[in-house]
Short mmCIF file of C-alpha atoms in Angstrom, two decimals:
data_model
loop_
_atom_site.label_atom_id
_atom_site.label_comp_id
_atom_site.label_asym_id
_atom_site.label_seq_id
_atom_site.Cartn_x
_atom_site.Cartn_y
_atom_site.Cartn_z
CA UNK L 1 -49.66 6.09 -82.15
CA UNK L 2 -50.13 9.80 -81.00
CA UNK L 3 -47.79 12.39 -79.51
CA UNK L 4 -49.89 14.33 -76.14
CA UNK L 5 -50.88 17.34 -76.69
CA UNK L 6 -50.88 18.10 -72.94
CA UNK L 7 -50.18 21.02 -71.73
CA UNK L 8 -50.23 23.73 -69.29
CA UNK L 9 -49.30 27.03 -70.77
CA UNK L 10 -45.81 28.17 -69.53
CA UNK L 11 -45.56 31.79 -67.44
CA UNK L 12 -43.37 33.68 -69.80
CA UNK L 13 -42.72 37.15 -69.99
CA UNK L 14 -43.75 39.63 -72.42
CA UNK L 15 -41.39 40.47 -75.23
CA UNK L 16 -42.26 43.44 -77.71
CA UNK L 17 -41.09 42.10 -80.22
CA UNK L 18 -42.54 43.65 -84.12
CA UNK L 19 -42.15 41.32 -86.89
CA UNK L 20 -40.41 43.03 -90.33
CA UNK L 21 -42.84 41.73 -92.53
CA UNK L 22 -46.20 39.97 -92.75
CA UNK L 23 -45.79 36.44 -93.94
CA UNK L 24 -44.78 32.83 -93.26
CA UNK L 25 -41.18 33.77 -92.78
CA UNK L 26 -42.06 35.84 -89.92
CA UNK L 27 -45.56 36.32 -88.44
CA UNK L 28 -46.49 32.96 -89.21
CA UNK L 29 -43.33 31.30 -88.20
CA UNK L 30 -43.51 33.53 -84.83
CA UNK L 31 -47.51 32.22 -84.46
CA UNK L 32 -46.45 28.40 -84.59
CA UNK L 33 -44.01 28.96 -82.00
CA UNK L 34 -46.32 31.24 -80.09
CA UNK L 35 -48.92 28.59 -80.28
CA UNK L 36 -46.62 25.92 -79.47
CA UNK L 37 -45.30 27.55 -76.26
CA UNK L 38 -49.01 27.16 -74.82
CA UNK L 39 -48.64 23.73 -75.31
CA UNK L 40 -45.71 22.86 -73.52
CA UNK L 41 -45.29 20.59 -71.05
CA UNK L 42 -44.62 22.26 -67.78
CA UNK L 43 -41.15 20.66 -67.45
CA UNK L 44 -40.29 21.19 -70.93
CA UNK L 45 -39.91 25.39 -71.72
CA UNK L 46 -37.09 25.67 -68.85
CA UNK L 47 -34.71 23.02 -70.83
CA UNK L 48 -35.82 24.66 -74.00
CA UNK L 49 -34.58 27.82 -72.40
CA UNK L 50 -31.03 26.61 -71.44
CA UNK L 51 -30.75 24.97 -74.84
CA UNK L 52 -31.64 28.20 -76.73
CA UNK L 53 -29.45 30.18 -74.00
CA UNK L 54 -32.25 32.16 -72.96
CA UNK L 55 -33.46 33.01 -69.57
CA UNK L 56 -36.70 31.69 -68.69
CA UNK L 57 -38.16 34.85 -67.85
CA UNK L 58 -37.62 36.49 -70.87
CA UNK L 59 -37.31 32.73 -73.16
CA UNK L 60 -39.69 32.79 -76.15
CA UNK L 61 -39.73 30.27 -79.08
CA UNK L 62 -40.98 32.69 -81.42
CA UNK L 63 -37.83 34.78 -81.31
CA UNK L 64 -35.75 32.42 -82.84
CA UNK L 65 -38.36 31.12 -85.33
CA UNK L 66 -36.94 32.99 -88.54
CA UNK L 67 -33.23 31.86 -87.85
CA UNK L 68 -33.04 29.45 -90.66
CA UNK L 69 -34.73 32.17 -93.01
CA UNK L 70 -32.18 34.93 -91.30
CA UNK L 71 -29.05 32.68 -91.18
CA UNK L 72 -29.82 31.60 -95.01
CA UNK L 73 -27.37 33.64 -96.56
CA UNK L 74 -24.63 32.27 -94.44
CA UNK L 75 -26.23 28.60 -94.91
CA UNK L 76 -26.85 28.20 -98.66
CA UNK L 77 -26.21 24.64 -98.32
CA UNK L 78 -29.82 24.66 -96.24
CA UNK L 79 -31.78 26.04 -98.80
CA UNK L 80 -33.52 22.52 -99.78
CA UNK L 81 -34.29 22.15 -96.32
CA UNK L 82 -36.83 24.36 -96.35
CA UNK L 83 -38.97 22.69 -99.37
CA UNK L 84 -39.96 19.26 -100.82
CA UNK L 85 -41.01 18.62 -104.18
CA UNK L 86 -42.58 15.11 -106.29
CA UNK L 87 -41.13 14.56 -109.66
CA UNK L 88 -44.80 14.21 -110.46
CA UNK L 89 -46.66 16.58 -108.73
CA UNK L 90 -48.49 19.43 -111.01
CA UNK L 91 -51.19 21.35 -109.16
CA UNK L 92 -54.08 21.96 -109.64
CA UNK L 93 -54.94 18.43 -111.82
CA UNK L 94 -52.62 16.31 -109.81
CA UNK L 95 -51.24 16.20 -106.22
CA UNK L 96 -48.98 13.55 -106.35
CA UNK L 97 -46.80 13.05 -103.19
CA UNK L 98 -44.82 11.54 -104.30
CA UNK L 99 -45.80 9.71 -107.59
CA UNK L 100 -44.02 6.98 -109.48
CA UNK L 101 -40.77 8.87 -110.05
CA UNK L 102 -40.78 9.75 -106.29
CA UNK L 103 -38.89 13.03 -105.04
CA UNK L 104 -36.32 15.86 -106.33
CA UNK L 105 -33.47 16.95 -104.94
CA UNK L 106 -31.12 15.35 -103.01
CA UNK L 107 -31.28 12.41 -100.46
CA UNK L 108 -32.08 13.66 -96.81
CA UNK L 109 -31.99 17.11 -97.70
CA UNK L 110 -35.48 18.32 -97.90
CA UNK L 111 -38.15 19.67 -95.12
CA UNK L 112 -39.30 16.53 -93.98
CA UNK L 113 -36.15 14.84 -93.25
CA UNK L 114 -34.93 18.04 -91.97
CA UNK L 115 -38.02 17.19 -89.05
CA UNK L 116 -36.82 13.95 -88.51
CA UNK L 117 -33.34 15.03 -88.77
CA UNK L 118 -33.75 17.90 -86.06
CA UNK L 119 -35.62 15.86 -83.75
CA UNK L 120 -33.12 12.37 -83.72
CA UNK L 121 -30.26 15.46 -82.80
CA UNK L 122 -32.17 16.85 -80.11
CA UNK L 123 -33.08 12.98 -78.44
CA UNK L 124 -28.90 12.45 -79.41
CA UNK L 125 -28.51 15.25 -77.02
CA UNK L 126 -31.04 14.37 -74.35
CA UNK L 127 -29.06 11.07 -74.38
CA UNK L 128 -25.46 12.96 -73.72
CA UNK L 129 -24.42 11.93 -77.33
CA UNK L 130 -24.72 15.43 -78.96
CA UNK L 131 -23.18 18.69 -77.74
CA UNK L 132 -24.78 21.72 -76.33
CA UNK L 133 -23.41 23.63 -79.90
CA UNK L 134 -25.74 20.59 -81.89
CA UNK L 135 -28.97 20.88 -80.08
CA UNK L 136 -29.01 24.68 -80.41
CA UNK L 137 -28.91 24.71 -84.23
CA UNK L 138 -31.35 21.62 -84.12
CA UNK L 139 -33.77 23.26 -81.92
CA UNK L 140 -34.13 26.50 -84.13
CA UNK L 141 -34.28 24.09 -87.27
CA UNK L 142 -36.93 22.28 -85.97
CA UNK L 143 -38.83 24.80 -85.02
CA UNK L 144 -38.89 26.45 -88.51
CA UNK L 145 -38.92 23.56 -90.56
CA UNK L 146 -42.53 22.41 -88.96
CA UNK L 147 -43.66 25.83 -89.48
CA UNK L 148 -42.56 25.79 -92.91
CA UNK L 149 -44.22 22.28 -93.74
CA UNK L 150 -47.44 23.69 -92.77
CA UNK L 151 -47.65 26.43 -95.80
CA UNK L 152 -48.46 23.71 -98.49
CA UNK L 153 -46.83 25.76 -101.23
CA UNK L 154 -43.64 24.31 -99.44
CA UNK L 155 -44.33 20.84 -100.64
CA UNK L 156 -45.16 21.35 -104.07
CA UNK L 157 -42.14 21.57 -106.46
CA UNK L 158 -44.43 22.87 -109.15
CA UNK L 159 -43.13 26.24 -110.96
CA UNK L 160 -40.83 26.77 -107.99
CA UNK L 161 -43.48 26.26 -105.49
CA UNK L 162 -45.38 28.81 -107.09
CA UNK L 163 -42.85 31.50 -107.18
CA UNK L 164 -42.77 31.24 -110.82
CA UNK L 165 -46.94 31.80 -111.30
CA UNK L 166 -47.54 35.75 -111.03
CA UNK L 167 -51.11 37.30 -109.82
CA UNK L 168 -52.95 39.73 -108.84
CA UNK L 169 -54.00 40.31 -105.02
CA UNK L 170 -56.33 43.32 -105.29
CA UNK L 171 -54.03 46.06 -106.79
CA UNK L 172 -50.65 44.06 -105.80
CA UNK L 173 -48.78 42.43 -108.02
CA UNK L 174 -46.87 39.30 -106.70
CA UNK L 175 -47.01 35.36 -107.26
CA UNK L 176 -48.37 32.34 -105.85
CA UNK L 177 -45.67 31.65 -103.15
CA UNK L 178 -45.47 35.50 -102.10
CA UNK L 179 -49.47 35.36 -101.89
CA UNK L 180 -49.33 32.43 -99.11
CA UNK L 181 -46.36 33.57 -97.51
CA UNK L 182 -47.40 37.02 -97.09
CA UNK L 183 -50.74 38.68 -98.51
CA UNK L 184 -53.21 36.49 -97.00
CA UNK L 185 -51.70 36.69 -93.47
CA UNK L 186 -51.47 40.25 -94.03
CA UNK L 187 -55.11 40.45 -95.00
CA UNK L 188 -56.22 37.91 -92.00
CA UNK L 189 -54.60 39.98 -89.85
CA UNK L 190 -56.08 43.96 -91.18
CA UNK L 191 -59.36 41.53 -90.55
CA UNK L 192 -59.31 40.29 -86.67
CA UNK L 193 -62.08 41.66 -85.07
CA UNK L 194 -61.47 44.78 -82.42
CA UNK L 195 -62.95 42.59 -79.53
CA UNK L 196 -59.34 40.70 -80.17
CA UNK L 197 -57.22 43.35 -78.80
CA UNK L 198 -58.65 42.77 -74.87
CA UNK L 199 -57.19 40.09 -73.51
CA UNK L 200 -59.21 36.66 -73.36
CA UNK L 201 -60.11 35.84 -69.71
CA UNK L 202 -57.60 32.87 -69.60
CA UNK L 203 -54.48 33.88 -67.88
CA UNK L 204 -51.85 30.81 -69.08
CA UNK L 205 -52.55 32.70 -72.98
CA UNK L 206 -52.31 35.49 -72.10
CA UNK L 207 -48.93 35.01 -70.67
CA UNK L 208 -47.96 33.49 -73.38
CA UNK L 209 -48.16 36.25 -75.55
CA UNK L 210 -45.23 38.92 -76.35
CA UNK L 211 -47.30 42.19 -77.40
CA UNK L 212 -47.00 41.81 -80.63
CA UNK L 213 -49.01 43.18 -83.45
CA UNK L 214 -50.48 39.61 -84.21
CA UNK L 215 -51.65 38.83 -80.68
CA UNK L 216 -55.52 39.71 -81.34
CA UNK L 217 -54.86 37.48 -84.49
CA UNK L 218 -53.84 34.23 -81.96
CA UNK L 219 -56.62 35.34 -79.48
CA UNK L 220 -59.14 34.54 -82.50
CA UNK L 221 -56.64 31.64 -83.73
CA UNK L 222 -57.33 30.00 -79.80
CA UNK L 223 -61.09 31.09 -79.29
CA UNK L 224 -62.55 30.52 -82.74
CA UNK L 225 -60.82 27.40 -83.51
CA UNK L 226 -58.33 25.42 -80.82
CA UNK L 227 -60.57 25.88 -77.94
CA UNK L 228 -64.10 25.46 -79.37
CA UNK L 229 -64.52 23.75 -83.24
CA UNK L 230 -61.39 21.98 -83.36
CA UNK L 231 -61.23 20.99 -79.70
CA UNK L 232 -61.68 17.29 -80.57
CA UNK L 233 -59.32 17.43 -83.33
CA UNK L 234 -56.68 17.77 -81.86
CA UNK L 235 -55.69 14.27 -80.71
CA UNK L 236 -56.00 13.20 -84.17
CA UNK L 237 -53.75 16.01 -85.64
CA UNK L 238 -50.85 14.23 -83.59
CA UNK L 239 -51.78 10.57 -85.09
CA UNK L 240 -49.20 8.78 -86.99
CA UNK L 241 -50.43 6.33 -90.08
CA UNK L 242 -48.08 3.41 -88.42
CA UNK L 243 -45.97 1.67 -85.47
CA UNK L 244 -43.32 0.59 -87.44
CA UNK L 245 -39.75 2.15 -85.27
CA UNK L 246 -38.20 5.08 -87.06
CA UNK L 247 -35.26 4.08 -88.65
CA UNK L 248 -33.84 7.45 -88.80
CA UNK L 249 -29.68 7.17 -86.63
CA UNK L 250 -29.87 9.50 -83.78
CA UNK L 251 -25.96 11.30 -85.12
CA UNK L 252 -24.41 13.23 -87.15
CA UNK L 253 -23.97 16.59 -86.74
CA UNK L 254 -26.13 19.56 -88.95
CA UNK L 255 -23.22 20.48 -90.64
CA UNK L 256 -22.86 16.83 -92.17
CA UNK L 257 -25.98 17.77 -93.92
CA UNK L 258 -23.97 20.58 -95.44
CA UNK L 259 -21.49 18.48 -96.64
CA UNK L 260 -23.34 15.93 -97.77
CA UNK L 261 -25.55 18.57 -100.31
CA UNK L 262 -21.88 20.04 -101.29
CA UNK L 263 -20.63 16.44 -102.25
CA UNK L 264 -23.88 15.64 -104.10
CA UNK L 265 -24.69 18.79 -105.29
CA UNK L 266 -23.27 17.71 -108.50
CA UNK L 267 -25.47 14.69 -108.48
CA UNK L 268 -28.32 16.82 -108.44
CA UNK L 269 -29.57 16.54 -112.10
CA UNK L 270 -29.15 12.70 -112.08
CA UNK L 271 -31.31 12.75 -109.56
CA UNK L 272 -33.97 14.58 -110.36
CA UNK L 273 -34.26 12.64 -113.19
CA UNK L 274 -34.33 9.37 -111.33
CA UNK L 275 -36.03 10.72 -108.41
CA UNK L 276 -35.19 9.73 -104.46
CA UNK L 277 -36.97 8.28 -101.06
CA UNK L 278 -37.28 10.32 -98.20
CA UNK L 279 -36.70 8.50 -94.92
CA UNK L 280 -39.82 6.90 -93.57
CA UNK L 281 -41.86 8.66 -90.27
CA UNK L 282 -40.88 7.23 -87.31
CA UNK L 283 -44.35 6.44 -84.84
CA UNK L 284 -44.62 9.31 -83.13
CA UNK L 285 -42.67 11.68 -85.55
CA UNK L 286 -44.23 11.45 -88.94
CA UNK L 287 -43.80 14.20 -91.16
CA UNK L 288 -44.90 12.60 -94.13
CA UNK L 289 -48.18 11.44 -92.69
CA UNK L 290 -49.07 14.99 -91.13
CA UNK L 291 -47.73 16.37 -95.07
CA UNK L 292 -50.37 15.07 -96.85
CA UNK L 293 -53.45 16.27 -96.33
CA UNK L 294 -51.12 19.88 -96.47
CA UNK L 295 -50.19 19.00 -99.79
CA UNK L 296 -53.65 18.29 -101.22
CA UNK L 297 -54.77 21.39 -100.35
CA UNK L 298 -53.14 22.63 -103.57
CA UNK L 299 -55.29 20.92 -105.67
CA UNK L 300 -58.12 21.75 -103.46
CA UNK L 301 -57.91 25.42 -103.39
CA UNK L 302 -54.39 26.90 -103.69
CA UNK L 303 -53.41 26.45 -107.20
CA UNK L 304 -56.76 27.52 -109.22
CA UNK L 305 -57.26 25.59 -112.97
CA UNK L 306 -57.26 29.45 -114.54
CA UNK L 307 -53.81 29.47 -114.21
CA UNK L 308 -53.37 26.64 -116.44
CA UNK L 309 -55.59 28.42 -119.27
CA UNK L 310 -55.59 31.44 -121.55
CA UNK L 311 -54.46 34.41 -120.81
CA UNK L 312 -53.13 33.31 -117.25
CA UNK L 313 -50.91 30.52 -118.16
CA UNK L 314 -47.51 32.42 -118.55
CA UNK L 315 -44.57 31.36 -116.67
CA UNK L 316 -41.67 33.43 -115.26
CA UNK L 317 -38.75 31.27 -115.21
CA UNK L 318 -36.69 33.79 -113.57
CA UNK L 319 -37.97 33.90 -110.09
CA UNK L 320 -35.92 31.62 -107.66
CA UNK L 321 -37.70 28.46 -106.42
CA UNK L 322 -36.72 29.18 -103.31
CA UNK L 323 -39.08 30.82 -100.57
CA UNK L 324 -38.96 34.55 -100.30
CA UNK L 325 -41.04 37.31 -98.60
CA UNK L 326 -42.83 40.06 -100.49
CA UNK L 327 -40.90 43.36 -101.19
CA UNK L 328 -41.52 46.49 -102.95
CA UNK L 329 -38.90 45.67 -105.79
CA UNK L 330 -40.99 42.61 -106.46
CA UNK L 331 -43.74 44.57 -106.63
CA UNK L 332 -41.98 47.02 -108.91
CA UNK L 333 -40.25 44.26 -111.54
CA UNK L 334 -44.04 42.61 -111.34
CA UNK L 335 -46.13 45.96 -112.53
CA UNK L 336 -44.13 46.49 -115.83
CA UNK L 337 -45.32 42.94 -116.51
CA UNK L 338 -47.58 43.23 -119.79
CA UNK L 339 -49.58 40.18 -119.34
CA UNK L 340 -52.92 39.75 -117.59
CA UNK L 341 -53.01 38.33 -114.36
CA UNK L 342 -54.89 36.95 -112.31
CA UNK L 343 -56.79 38.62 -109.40
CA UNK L 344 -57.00 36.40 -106.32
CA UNK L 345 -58.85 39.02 -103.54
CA UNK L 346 -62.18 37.56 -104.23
CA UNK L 347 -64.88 36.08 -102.52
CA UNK L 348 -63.98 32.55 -104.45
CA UNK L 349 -60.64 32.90 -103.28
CA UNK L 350 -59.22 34.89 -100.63
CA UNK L 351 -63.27 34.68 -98.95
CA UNK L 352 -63.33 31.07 -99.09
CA UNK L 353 -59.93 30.62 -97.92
CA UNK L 354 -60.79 33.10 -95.04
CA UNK L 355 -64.26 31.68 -94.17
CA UNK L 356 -63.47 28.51 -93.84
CA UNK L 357 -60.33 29.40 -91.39
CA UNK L 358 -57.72 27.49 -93.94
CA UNK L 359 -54.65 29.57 -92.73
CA UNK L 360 -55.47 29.60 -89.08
CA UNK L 361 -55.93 25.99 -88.84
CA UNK L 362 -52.75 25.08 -90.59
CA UNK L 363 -51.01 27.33 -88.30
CA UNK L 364 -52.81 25.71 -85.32
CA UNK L 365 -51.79 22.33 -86.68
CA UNK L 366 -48.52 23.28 -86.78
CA UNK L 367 -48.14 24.58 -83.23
CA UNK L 368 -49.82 21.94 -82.17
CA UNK L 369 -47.53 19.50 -83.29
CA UNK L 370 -44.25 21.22 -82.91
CA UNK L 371 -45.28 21.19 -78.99
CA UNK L 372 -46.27 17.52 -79.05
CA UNK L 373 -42.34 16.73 -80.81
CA UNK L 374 -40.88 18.95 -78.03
CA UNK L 375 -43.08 17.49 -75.24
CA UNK L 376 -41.85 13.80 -76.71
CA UNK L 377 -38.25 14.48 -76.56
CA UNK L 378 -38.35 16.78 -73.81
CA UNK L 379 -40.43 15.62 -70.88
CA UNK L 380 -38.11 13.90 -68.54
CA UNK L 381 -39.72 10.98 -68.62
CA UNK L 382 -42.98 12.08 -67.57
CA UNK L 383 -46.26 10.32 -68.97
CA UNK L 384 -47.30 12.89 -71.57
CA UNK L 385 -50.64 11.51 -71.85
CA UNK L 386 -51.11 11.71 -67.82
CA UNK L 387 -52.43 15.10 -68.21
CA UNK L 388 -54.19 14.54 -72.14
CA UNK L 389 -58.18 14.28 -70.26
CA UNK L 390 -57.39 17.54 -68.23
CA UNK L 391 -55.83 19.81 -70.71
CA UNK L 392 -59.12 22.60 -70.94
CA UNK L 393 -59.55 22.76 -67.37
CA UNK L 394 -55.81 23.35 -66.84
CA UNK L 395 -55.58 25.89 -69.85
CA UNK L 396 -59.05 27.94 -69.14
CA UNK L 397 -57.95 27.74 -65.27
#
């Protein structure tokens, strides 16, 4: 069973709005949104708008798609949310996910119950059973987490989800994690060609967009991939692997999960050791199944076998495993480093990765699917799939 991925693009206004840093915490979070906003049921951006207490005319999900990263400081107790890791997962020789000794951490707190989490909230409160308060914080979760389980180095709990492996991008020192959340984006984006920056002759993107720095980068994001290769892939990037009914409770509140990691917190070692489930996908809402292909891609490409060998193959257990955005004292700490790293900007690497659009289309896929979850719990009843046979006429209108 399939979410729609129907969809005419809501009229928005134009928001300048700069983004602080290159990376997955902000330009890439801001493109899912962006992305996902064109996708929209018609009915669906105006409650979105009241939810996030926005007005329509000036409502944009991408504005609040760094909250969880912002707010992080005051929410320690989400920190796992943002991550999920297999006991016996070790990129680049094995992408297990999970594995025999299944997950780490901490029942129900991890990224992909945080989706399924967020999304039974936000149907609570289309039902009247959860408060206005609930379904804001929900909302803004949701739409980070999906962003966040579309960088794959969020779904490996190997060396800290990379944060621990240090290389070399061109002159720049940094580590895996950094490299994925930030450089490649950055590069990607230095990259888009000039014919980018005039708008595309399809008015319902265009209106879409905020004037931000990364807009030529969605332009080639829409033309190069969502509108022309991928076009018939799209359907099946809202598939689920089953019908069985979710069995995730619609309740609770987000700060039970907060409680719940506090009371278990010191459980947390047990645990690991033992390992835990994750709740299973529901049929229309299935993390997990969307997660896996993600995850493989470490062993694919991501995590390369040098870094398991001589002279590469030095860990710094220091780093936190939690994701974090590039900054010059990183960059500082990393260069008195007297170890040999190694160099990622090369054709093998960063070309391959770029060629073969591997960023762009998970950021696609994630759009894509955070609009189908909205449209699902969002569209008033209306037949999502009505409109699924007249989506390019609609959107190119």
């Amino acid at each position: 069973m399939r979410l729609s991925s129907t969809i005419a693009v809501a009229s928005i206004g134009s928001l300048a709005y700069l983004p602080a840093v290159y990376g997955w915490g902000a330009a890439g979070h801001e493109i899912v949104a962006t992305i996902a906003q064109m996708y929209l049921h018609p009915n669906v951006l105006p409650t979105l708008c009241d939810i996030l207490e926005m007005p329509t005319s000036r409502c944009h999900l991408a504005s609040v798609a760094t909250w969880a990263d912002q707010h992080r400081n005051q929410m320690r107790w989400s920190a796992p949310l943002h991550y999920i890791g297999a006991l016996d997962d070790h990129p680049s020789d094995t992408c297990a996910f999970p594995g025999p000794r299944r997950w780490a951490g901490s029942p129900g707190i991890n990224v992909l119950d945080g989706i399924q989490n967020t999304t039974s909230l936000l149907q609570a409160w289309v039902d009247e059973d959860a408060t206005d308060a609930v379904a804001n914080e929900a909302l803004k979760f949701l739409i980070h987490f999906v962003g966040d389980m579309h960088q794959p180095l969020h779904l490996t709990g190997r060396d800290r989800g990379g944060n621990s492996v240090k290389v070399l991008f061109g002159r720049r020192h940094t580590n895996l994690h950094s490299l994925w959340d930030s450089f490649l984006i950055a590069q990607s984006l230095r990259n888009v060609p000039g014919n980018y920056s005039r708008p595309l002759p399809y008015p319902k993107v265009e209106k879409a967009l905020r004037g931000t720095i990364y807009d030529s980068y969605i332009r080639r994001i829409l033309w190069e991939g969502i509108l022309n290769p991928w076009e018939d892939d799209l359907d099946s990037w809202l598939d689920c692997a089953s019908p069985e009914a979710p069995t995730v409770e619609a309740s609770g509140l987000l700060g039970m999960w907060q409680s719940a990691y506090e009371l278990t917190s010191k459980l947390v070692r047990i645990l690991a050791r033992d390992g835990v489930e994750i709740n299973p996908d529901g049929p229309v809402v299935c993390p997990h199944f969307w997660a896996q292909p993600i995850h493989m891609l470490n062993c694919d490409i991501i995590w390369p076998k040098a870094l398991d060998e001589p002279p590469y193959n030095v860990r710094f257990e220091s780093d936190s495993y939690e994701h974090h955005h590039h900054d010059e004292d990183e960059e500082s700490e990393a260069s008195t480093l007297n170890v040999p790293l190694l160099n990622l900007d090369t054709p093998e690497y960063a070309g391959v990765i770029a060629e073969e659009m591997i960023i762009e289309k998970l950021l696609a896929q994630g759009g894509i699917r955070l609009a189908g979850v909205l449209n699902y719990i969002f569209a008033n009843g209306e037949d999502p799939e009505g409109a699924q046979g007249a989506f390019l006429a609609n959107f190119r209108a």
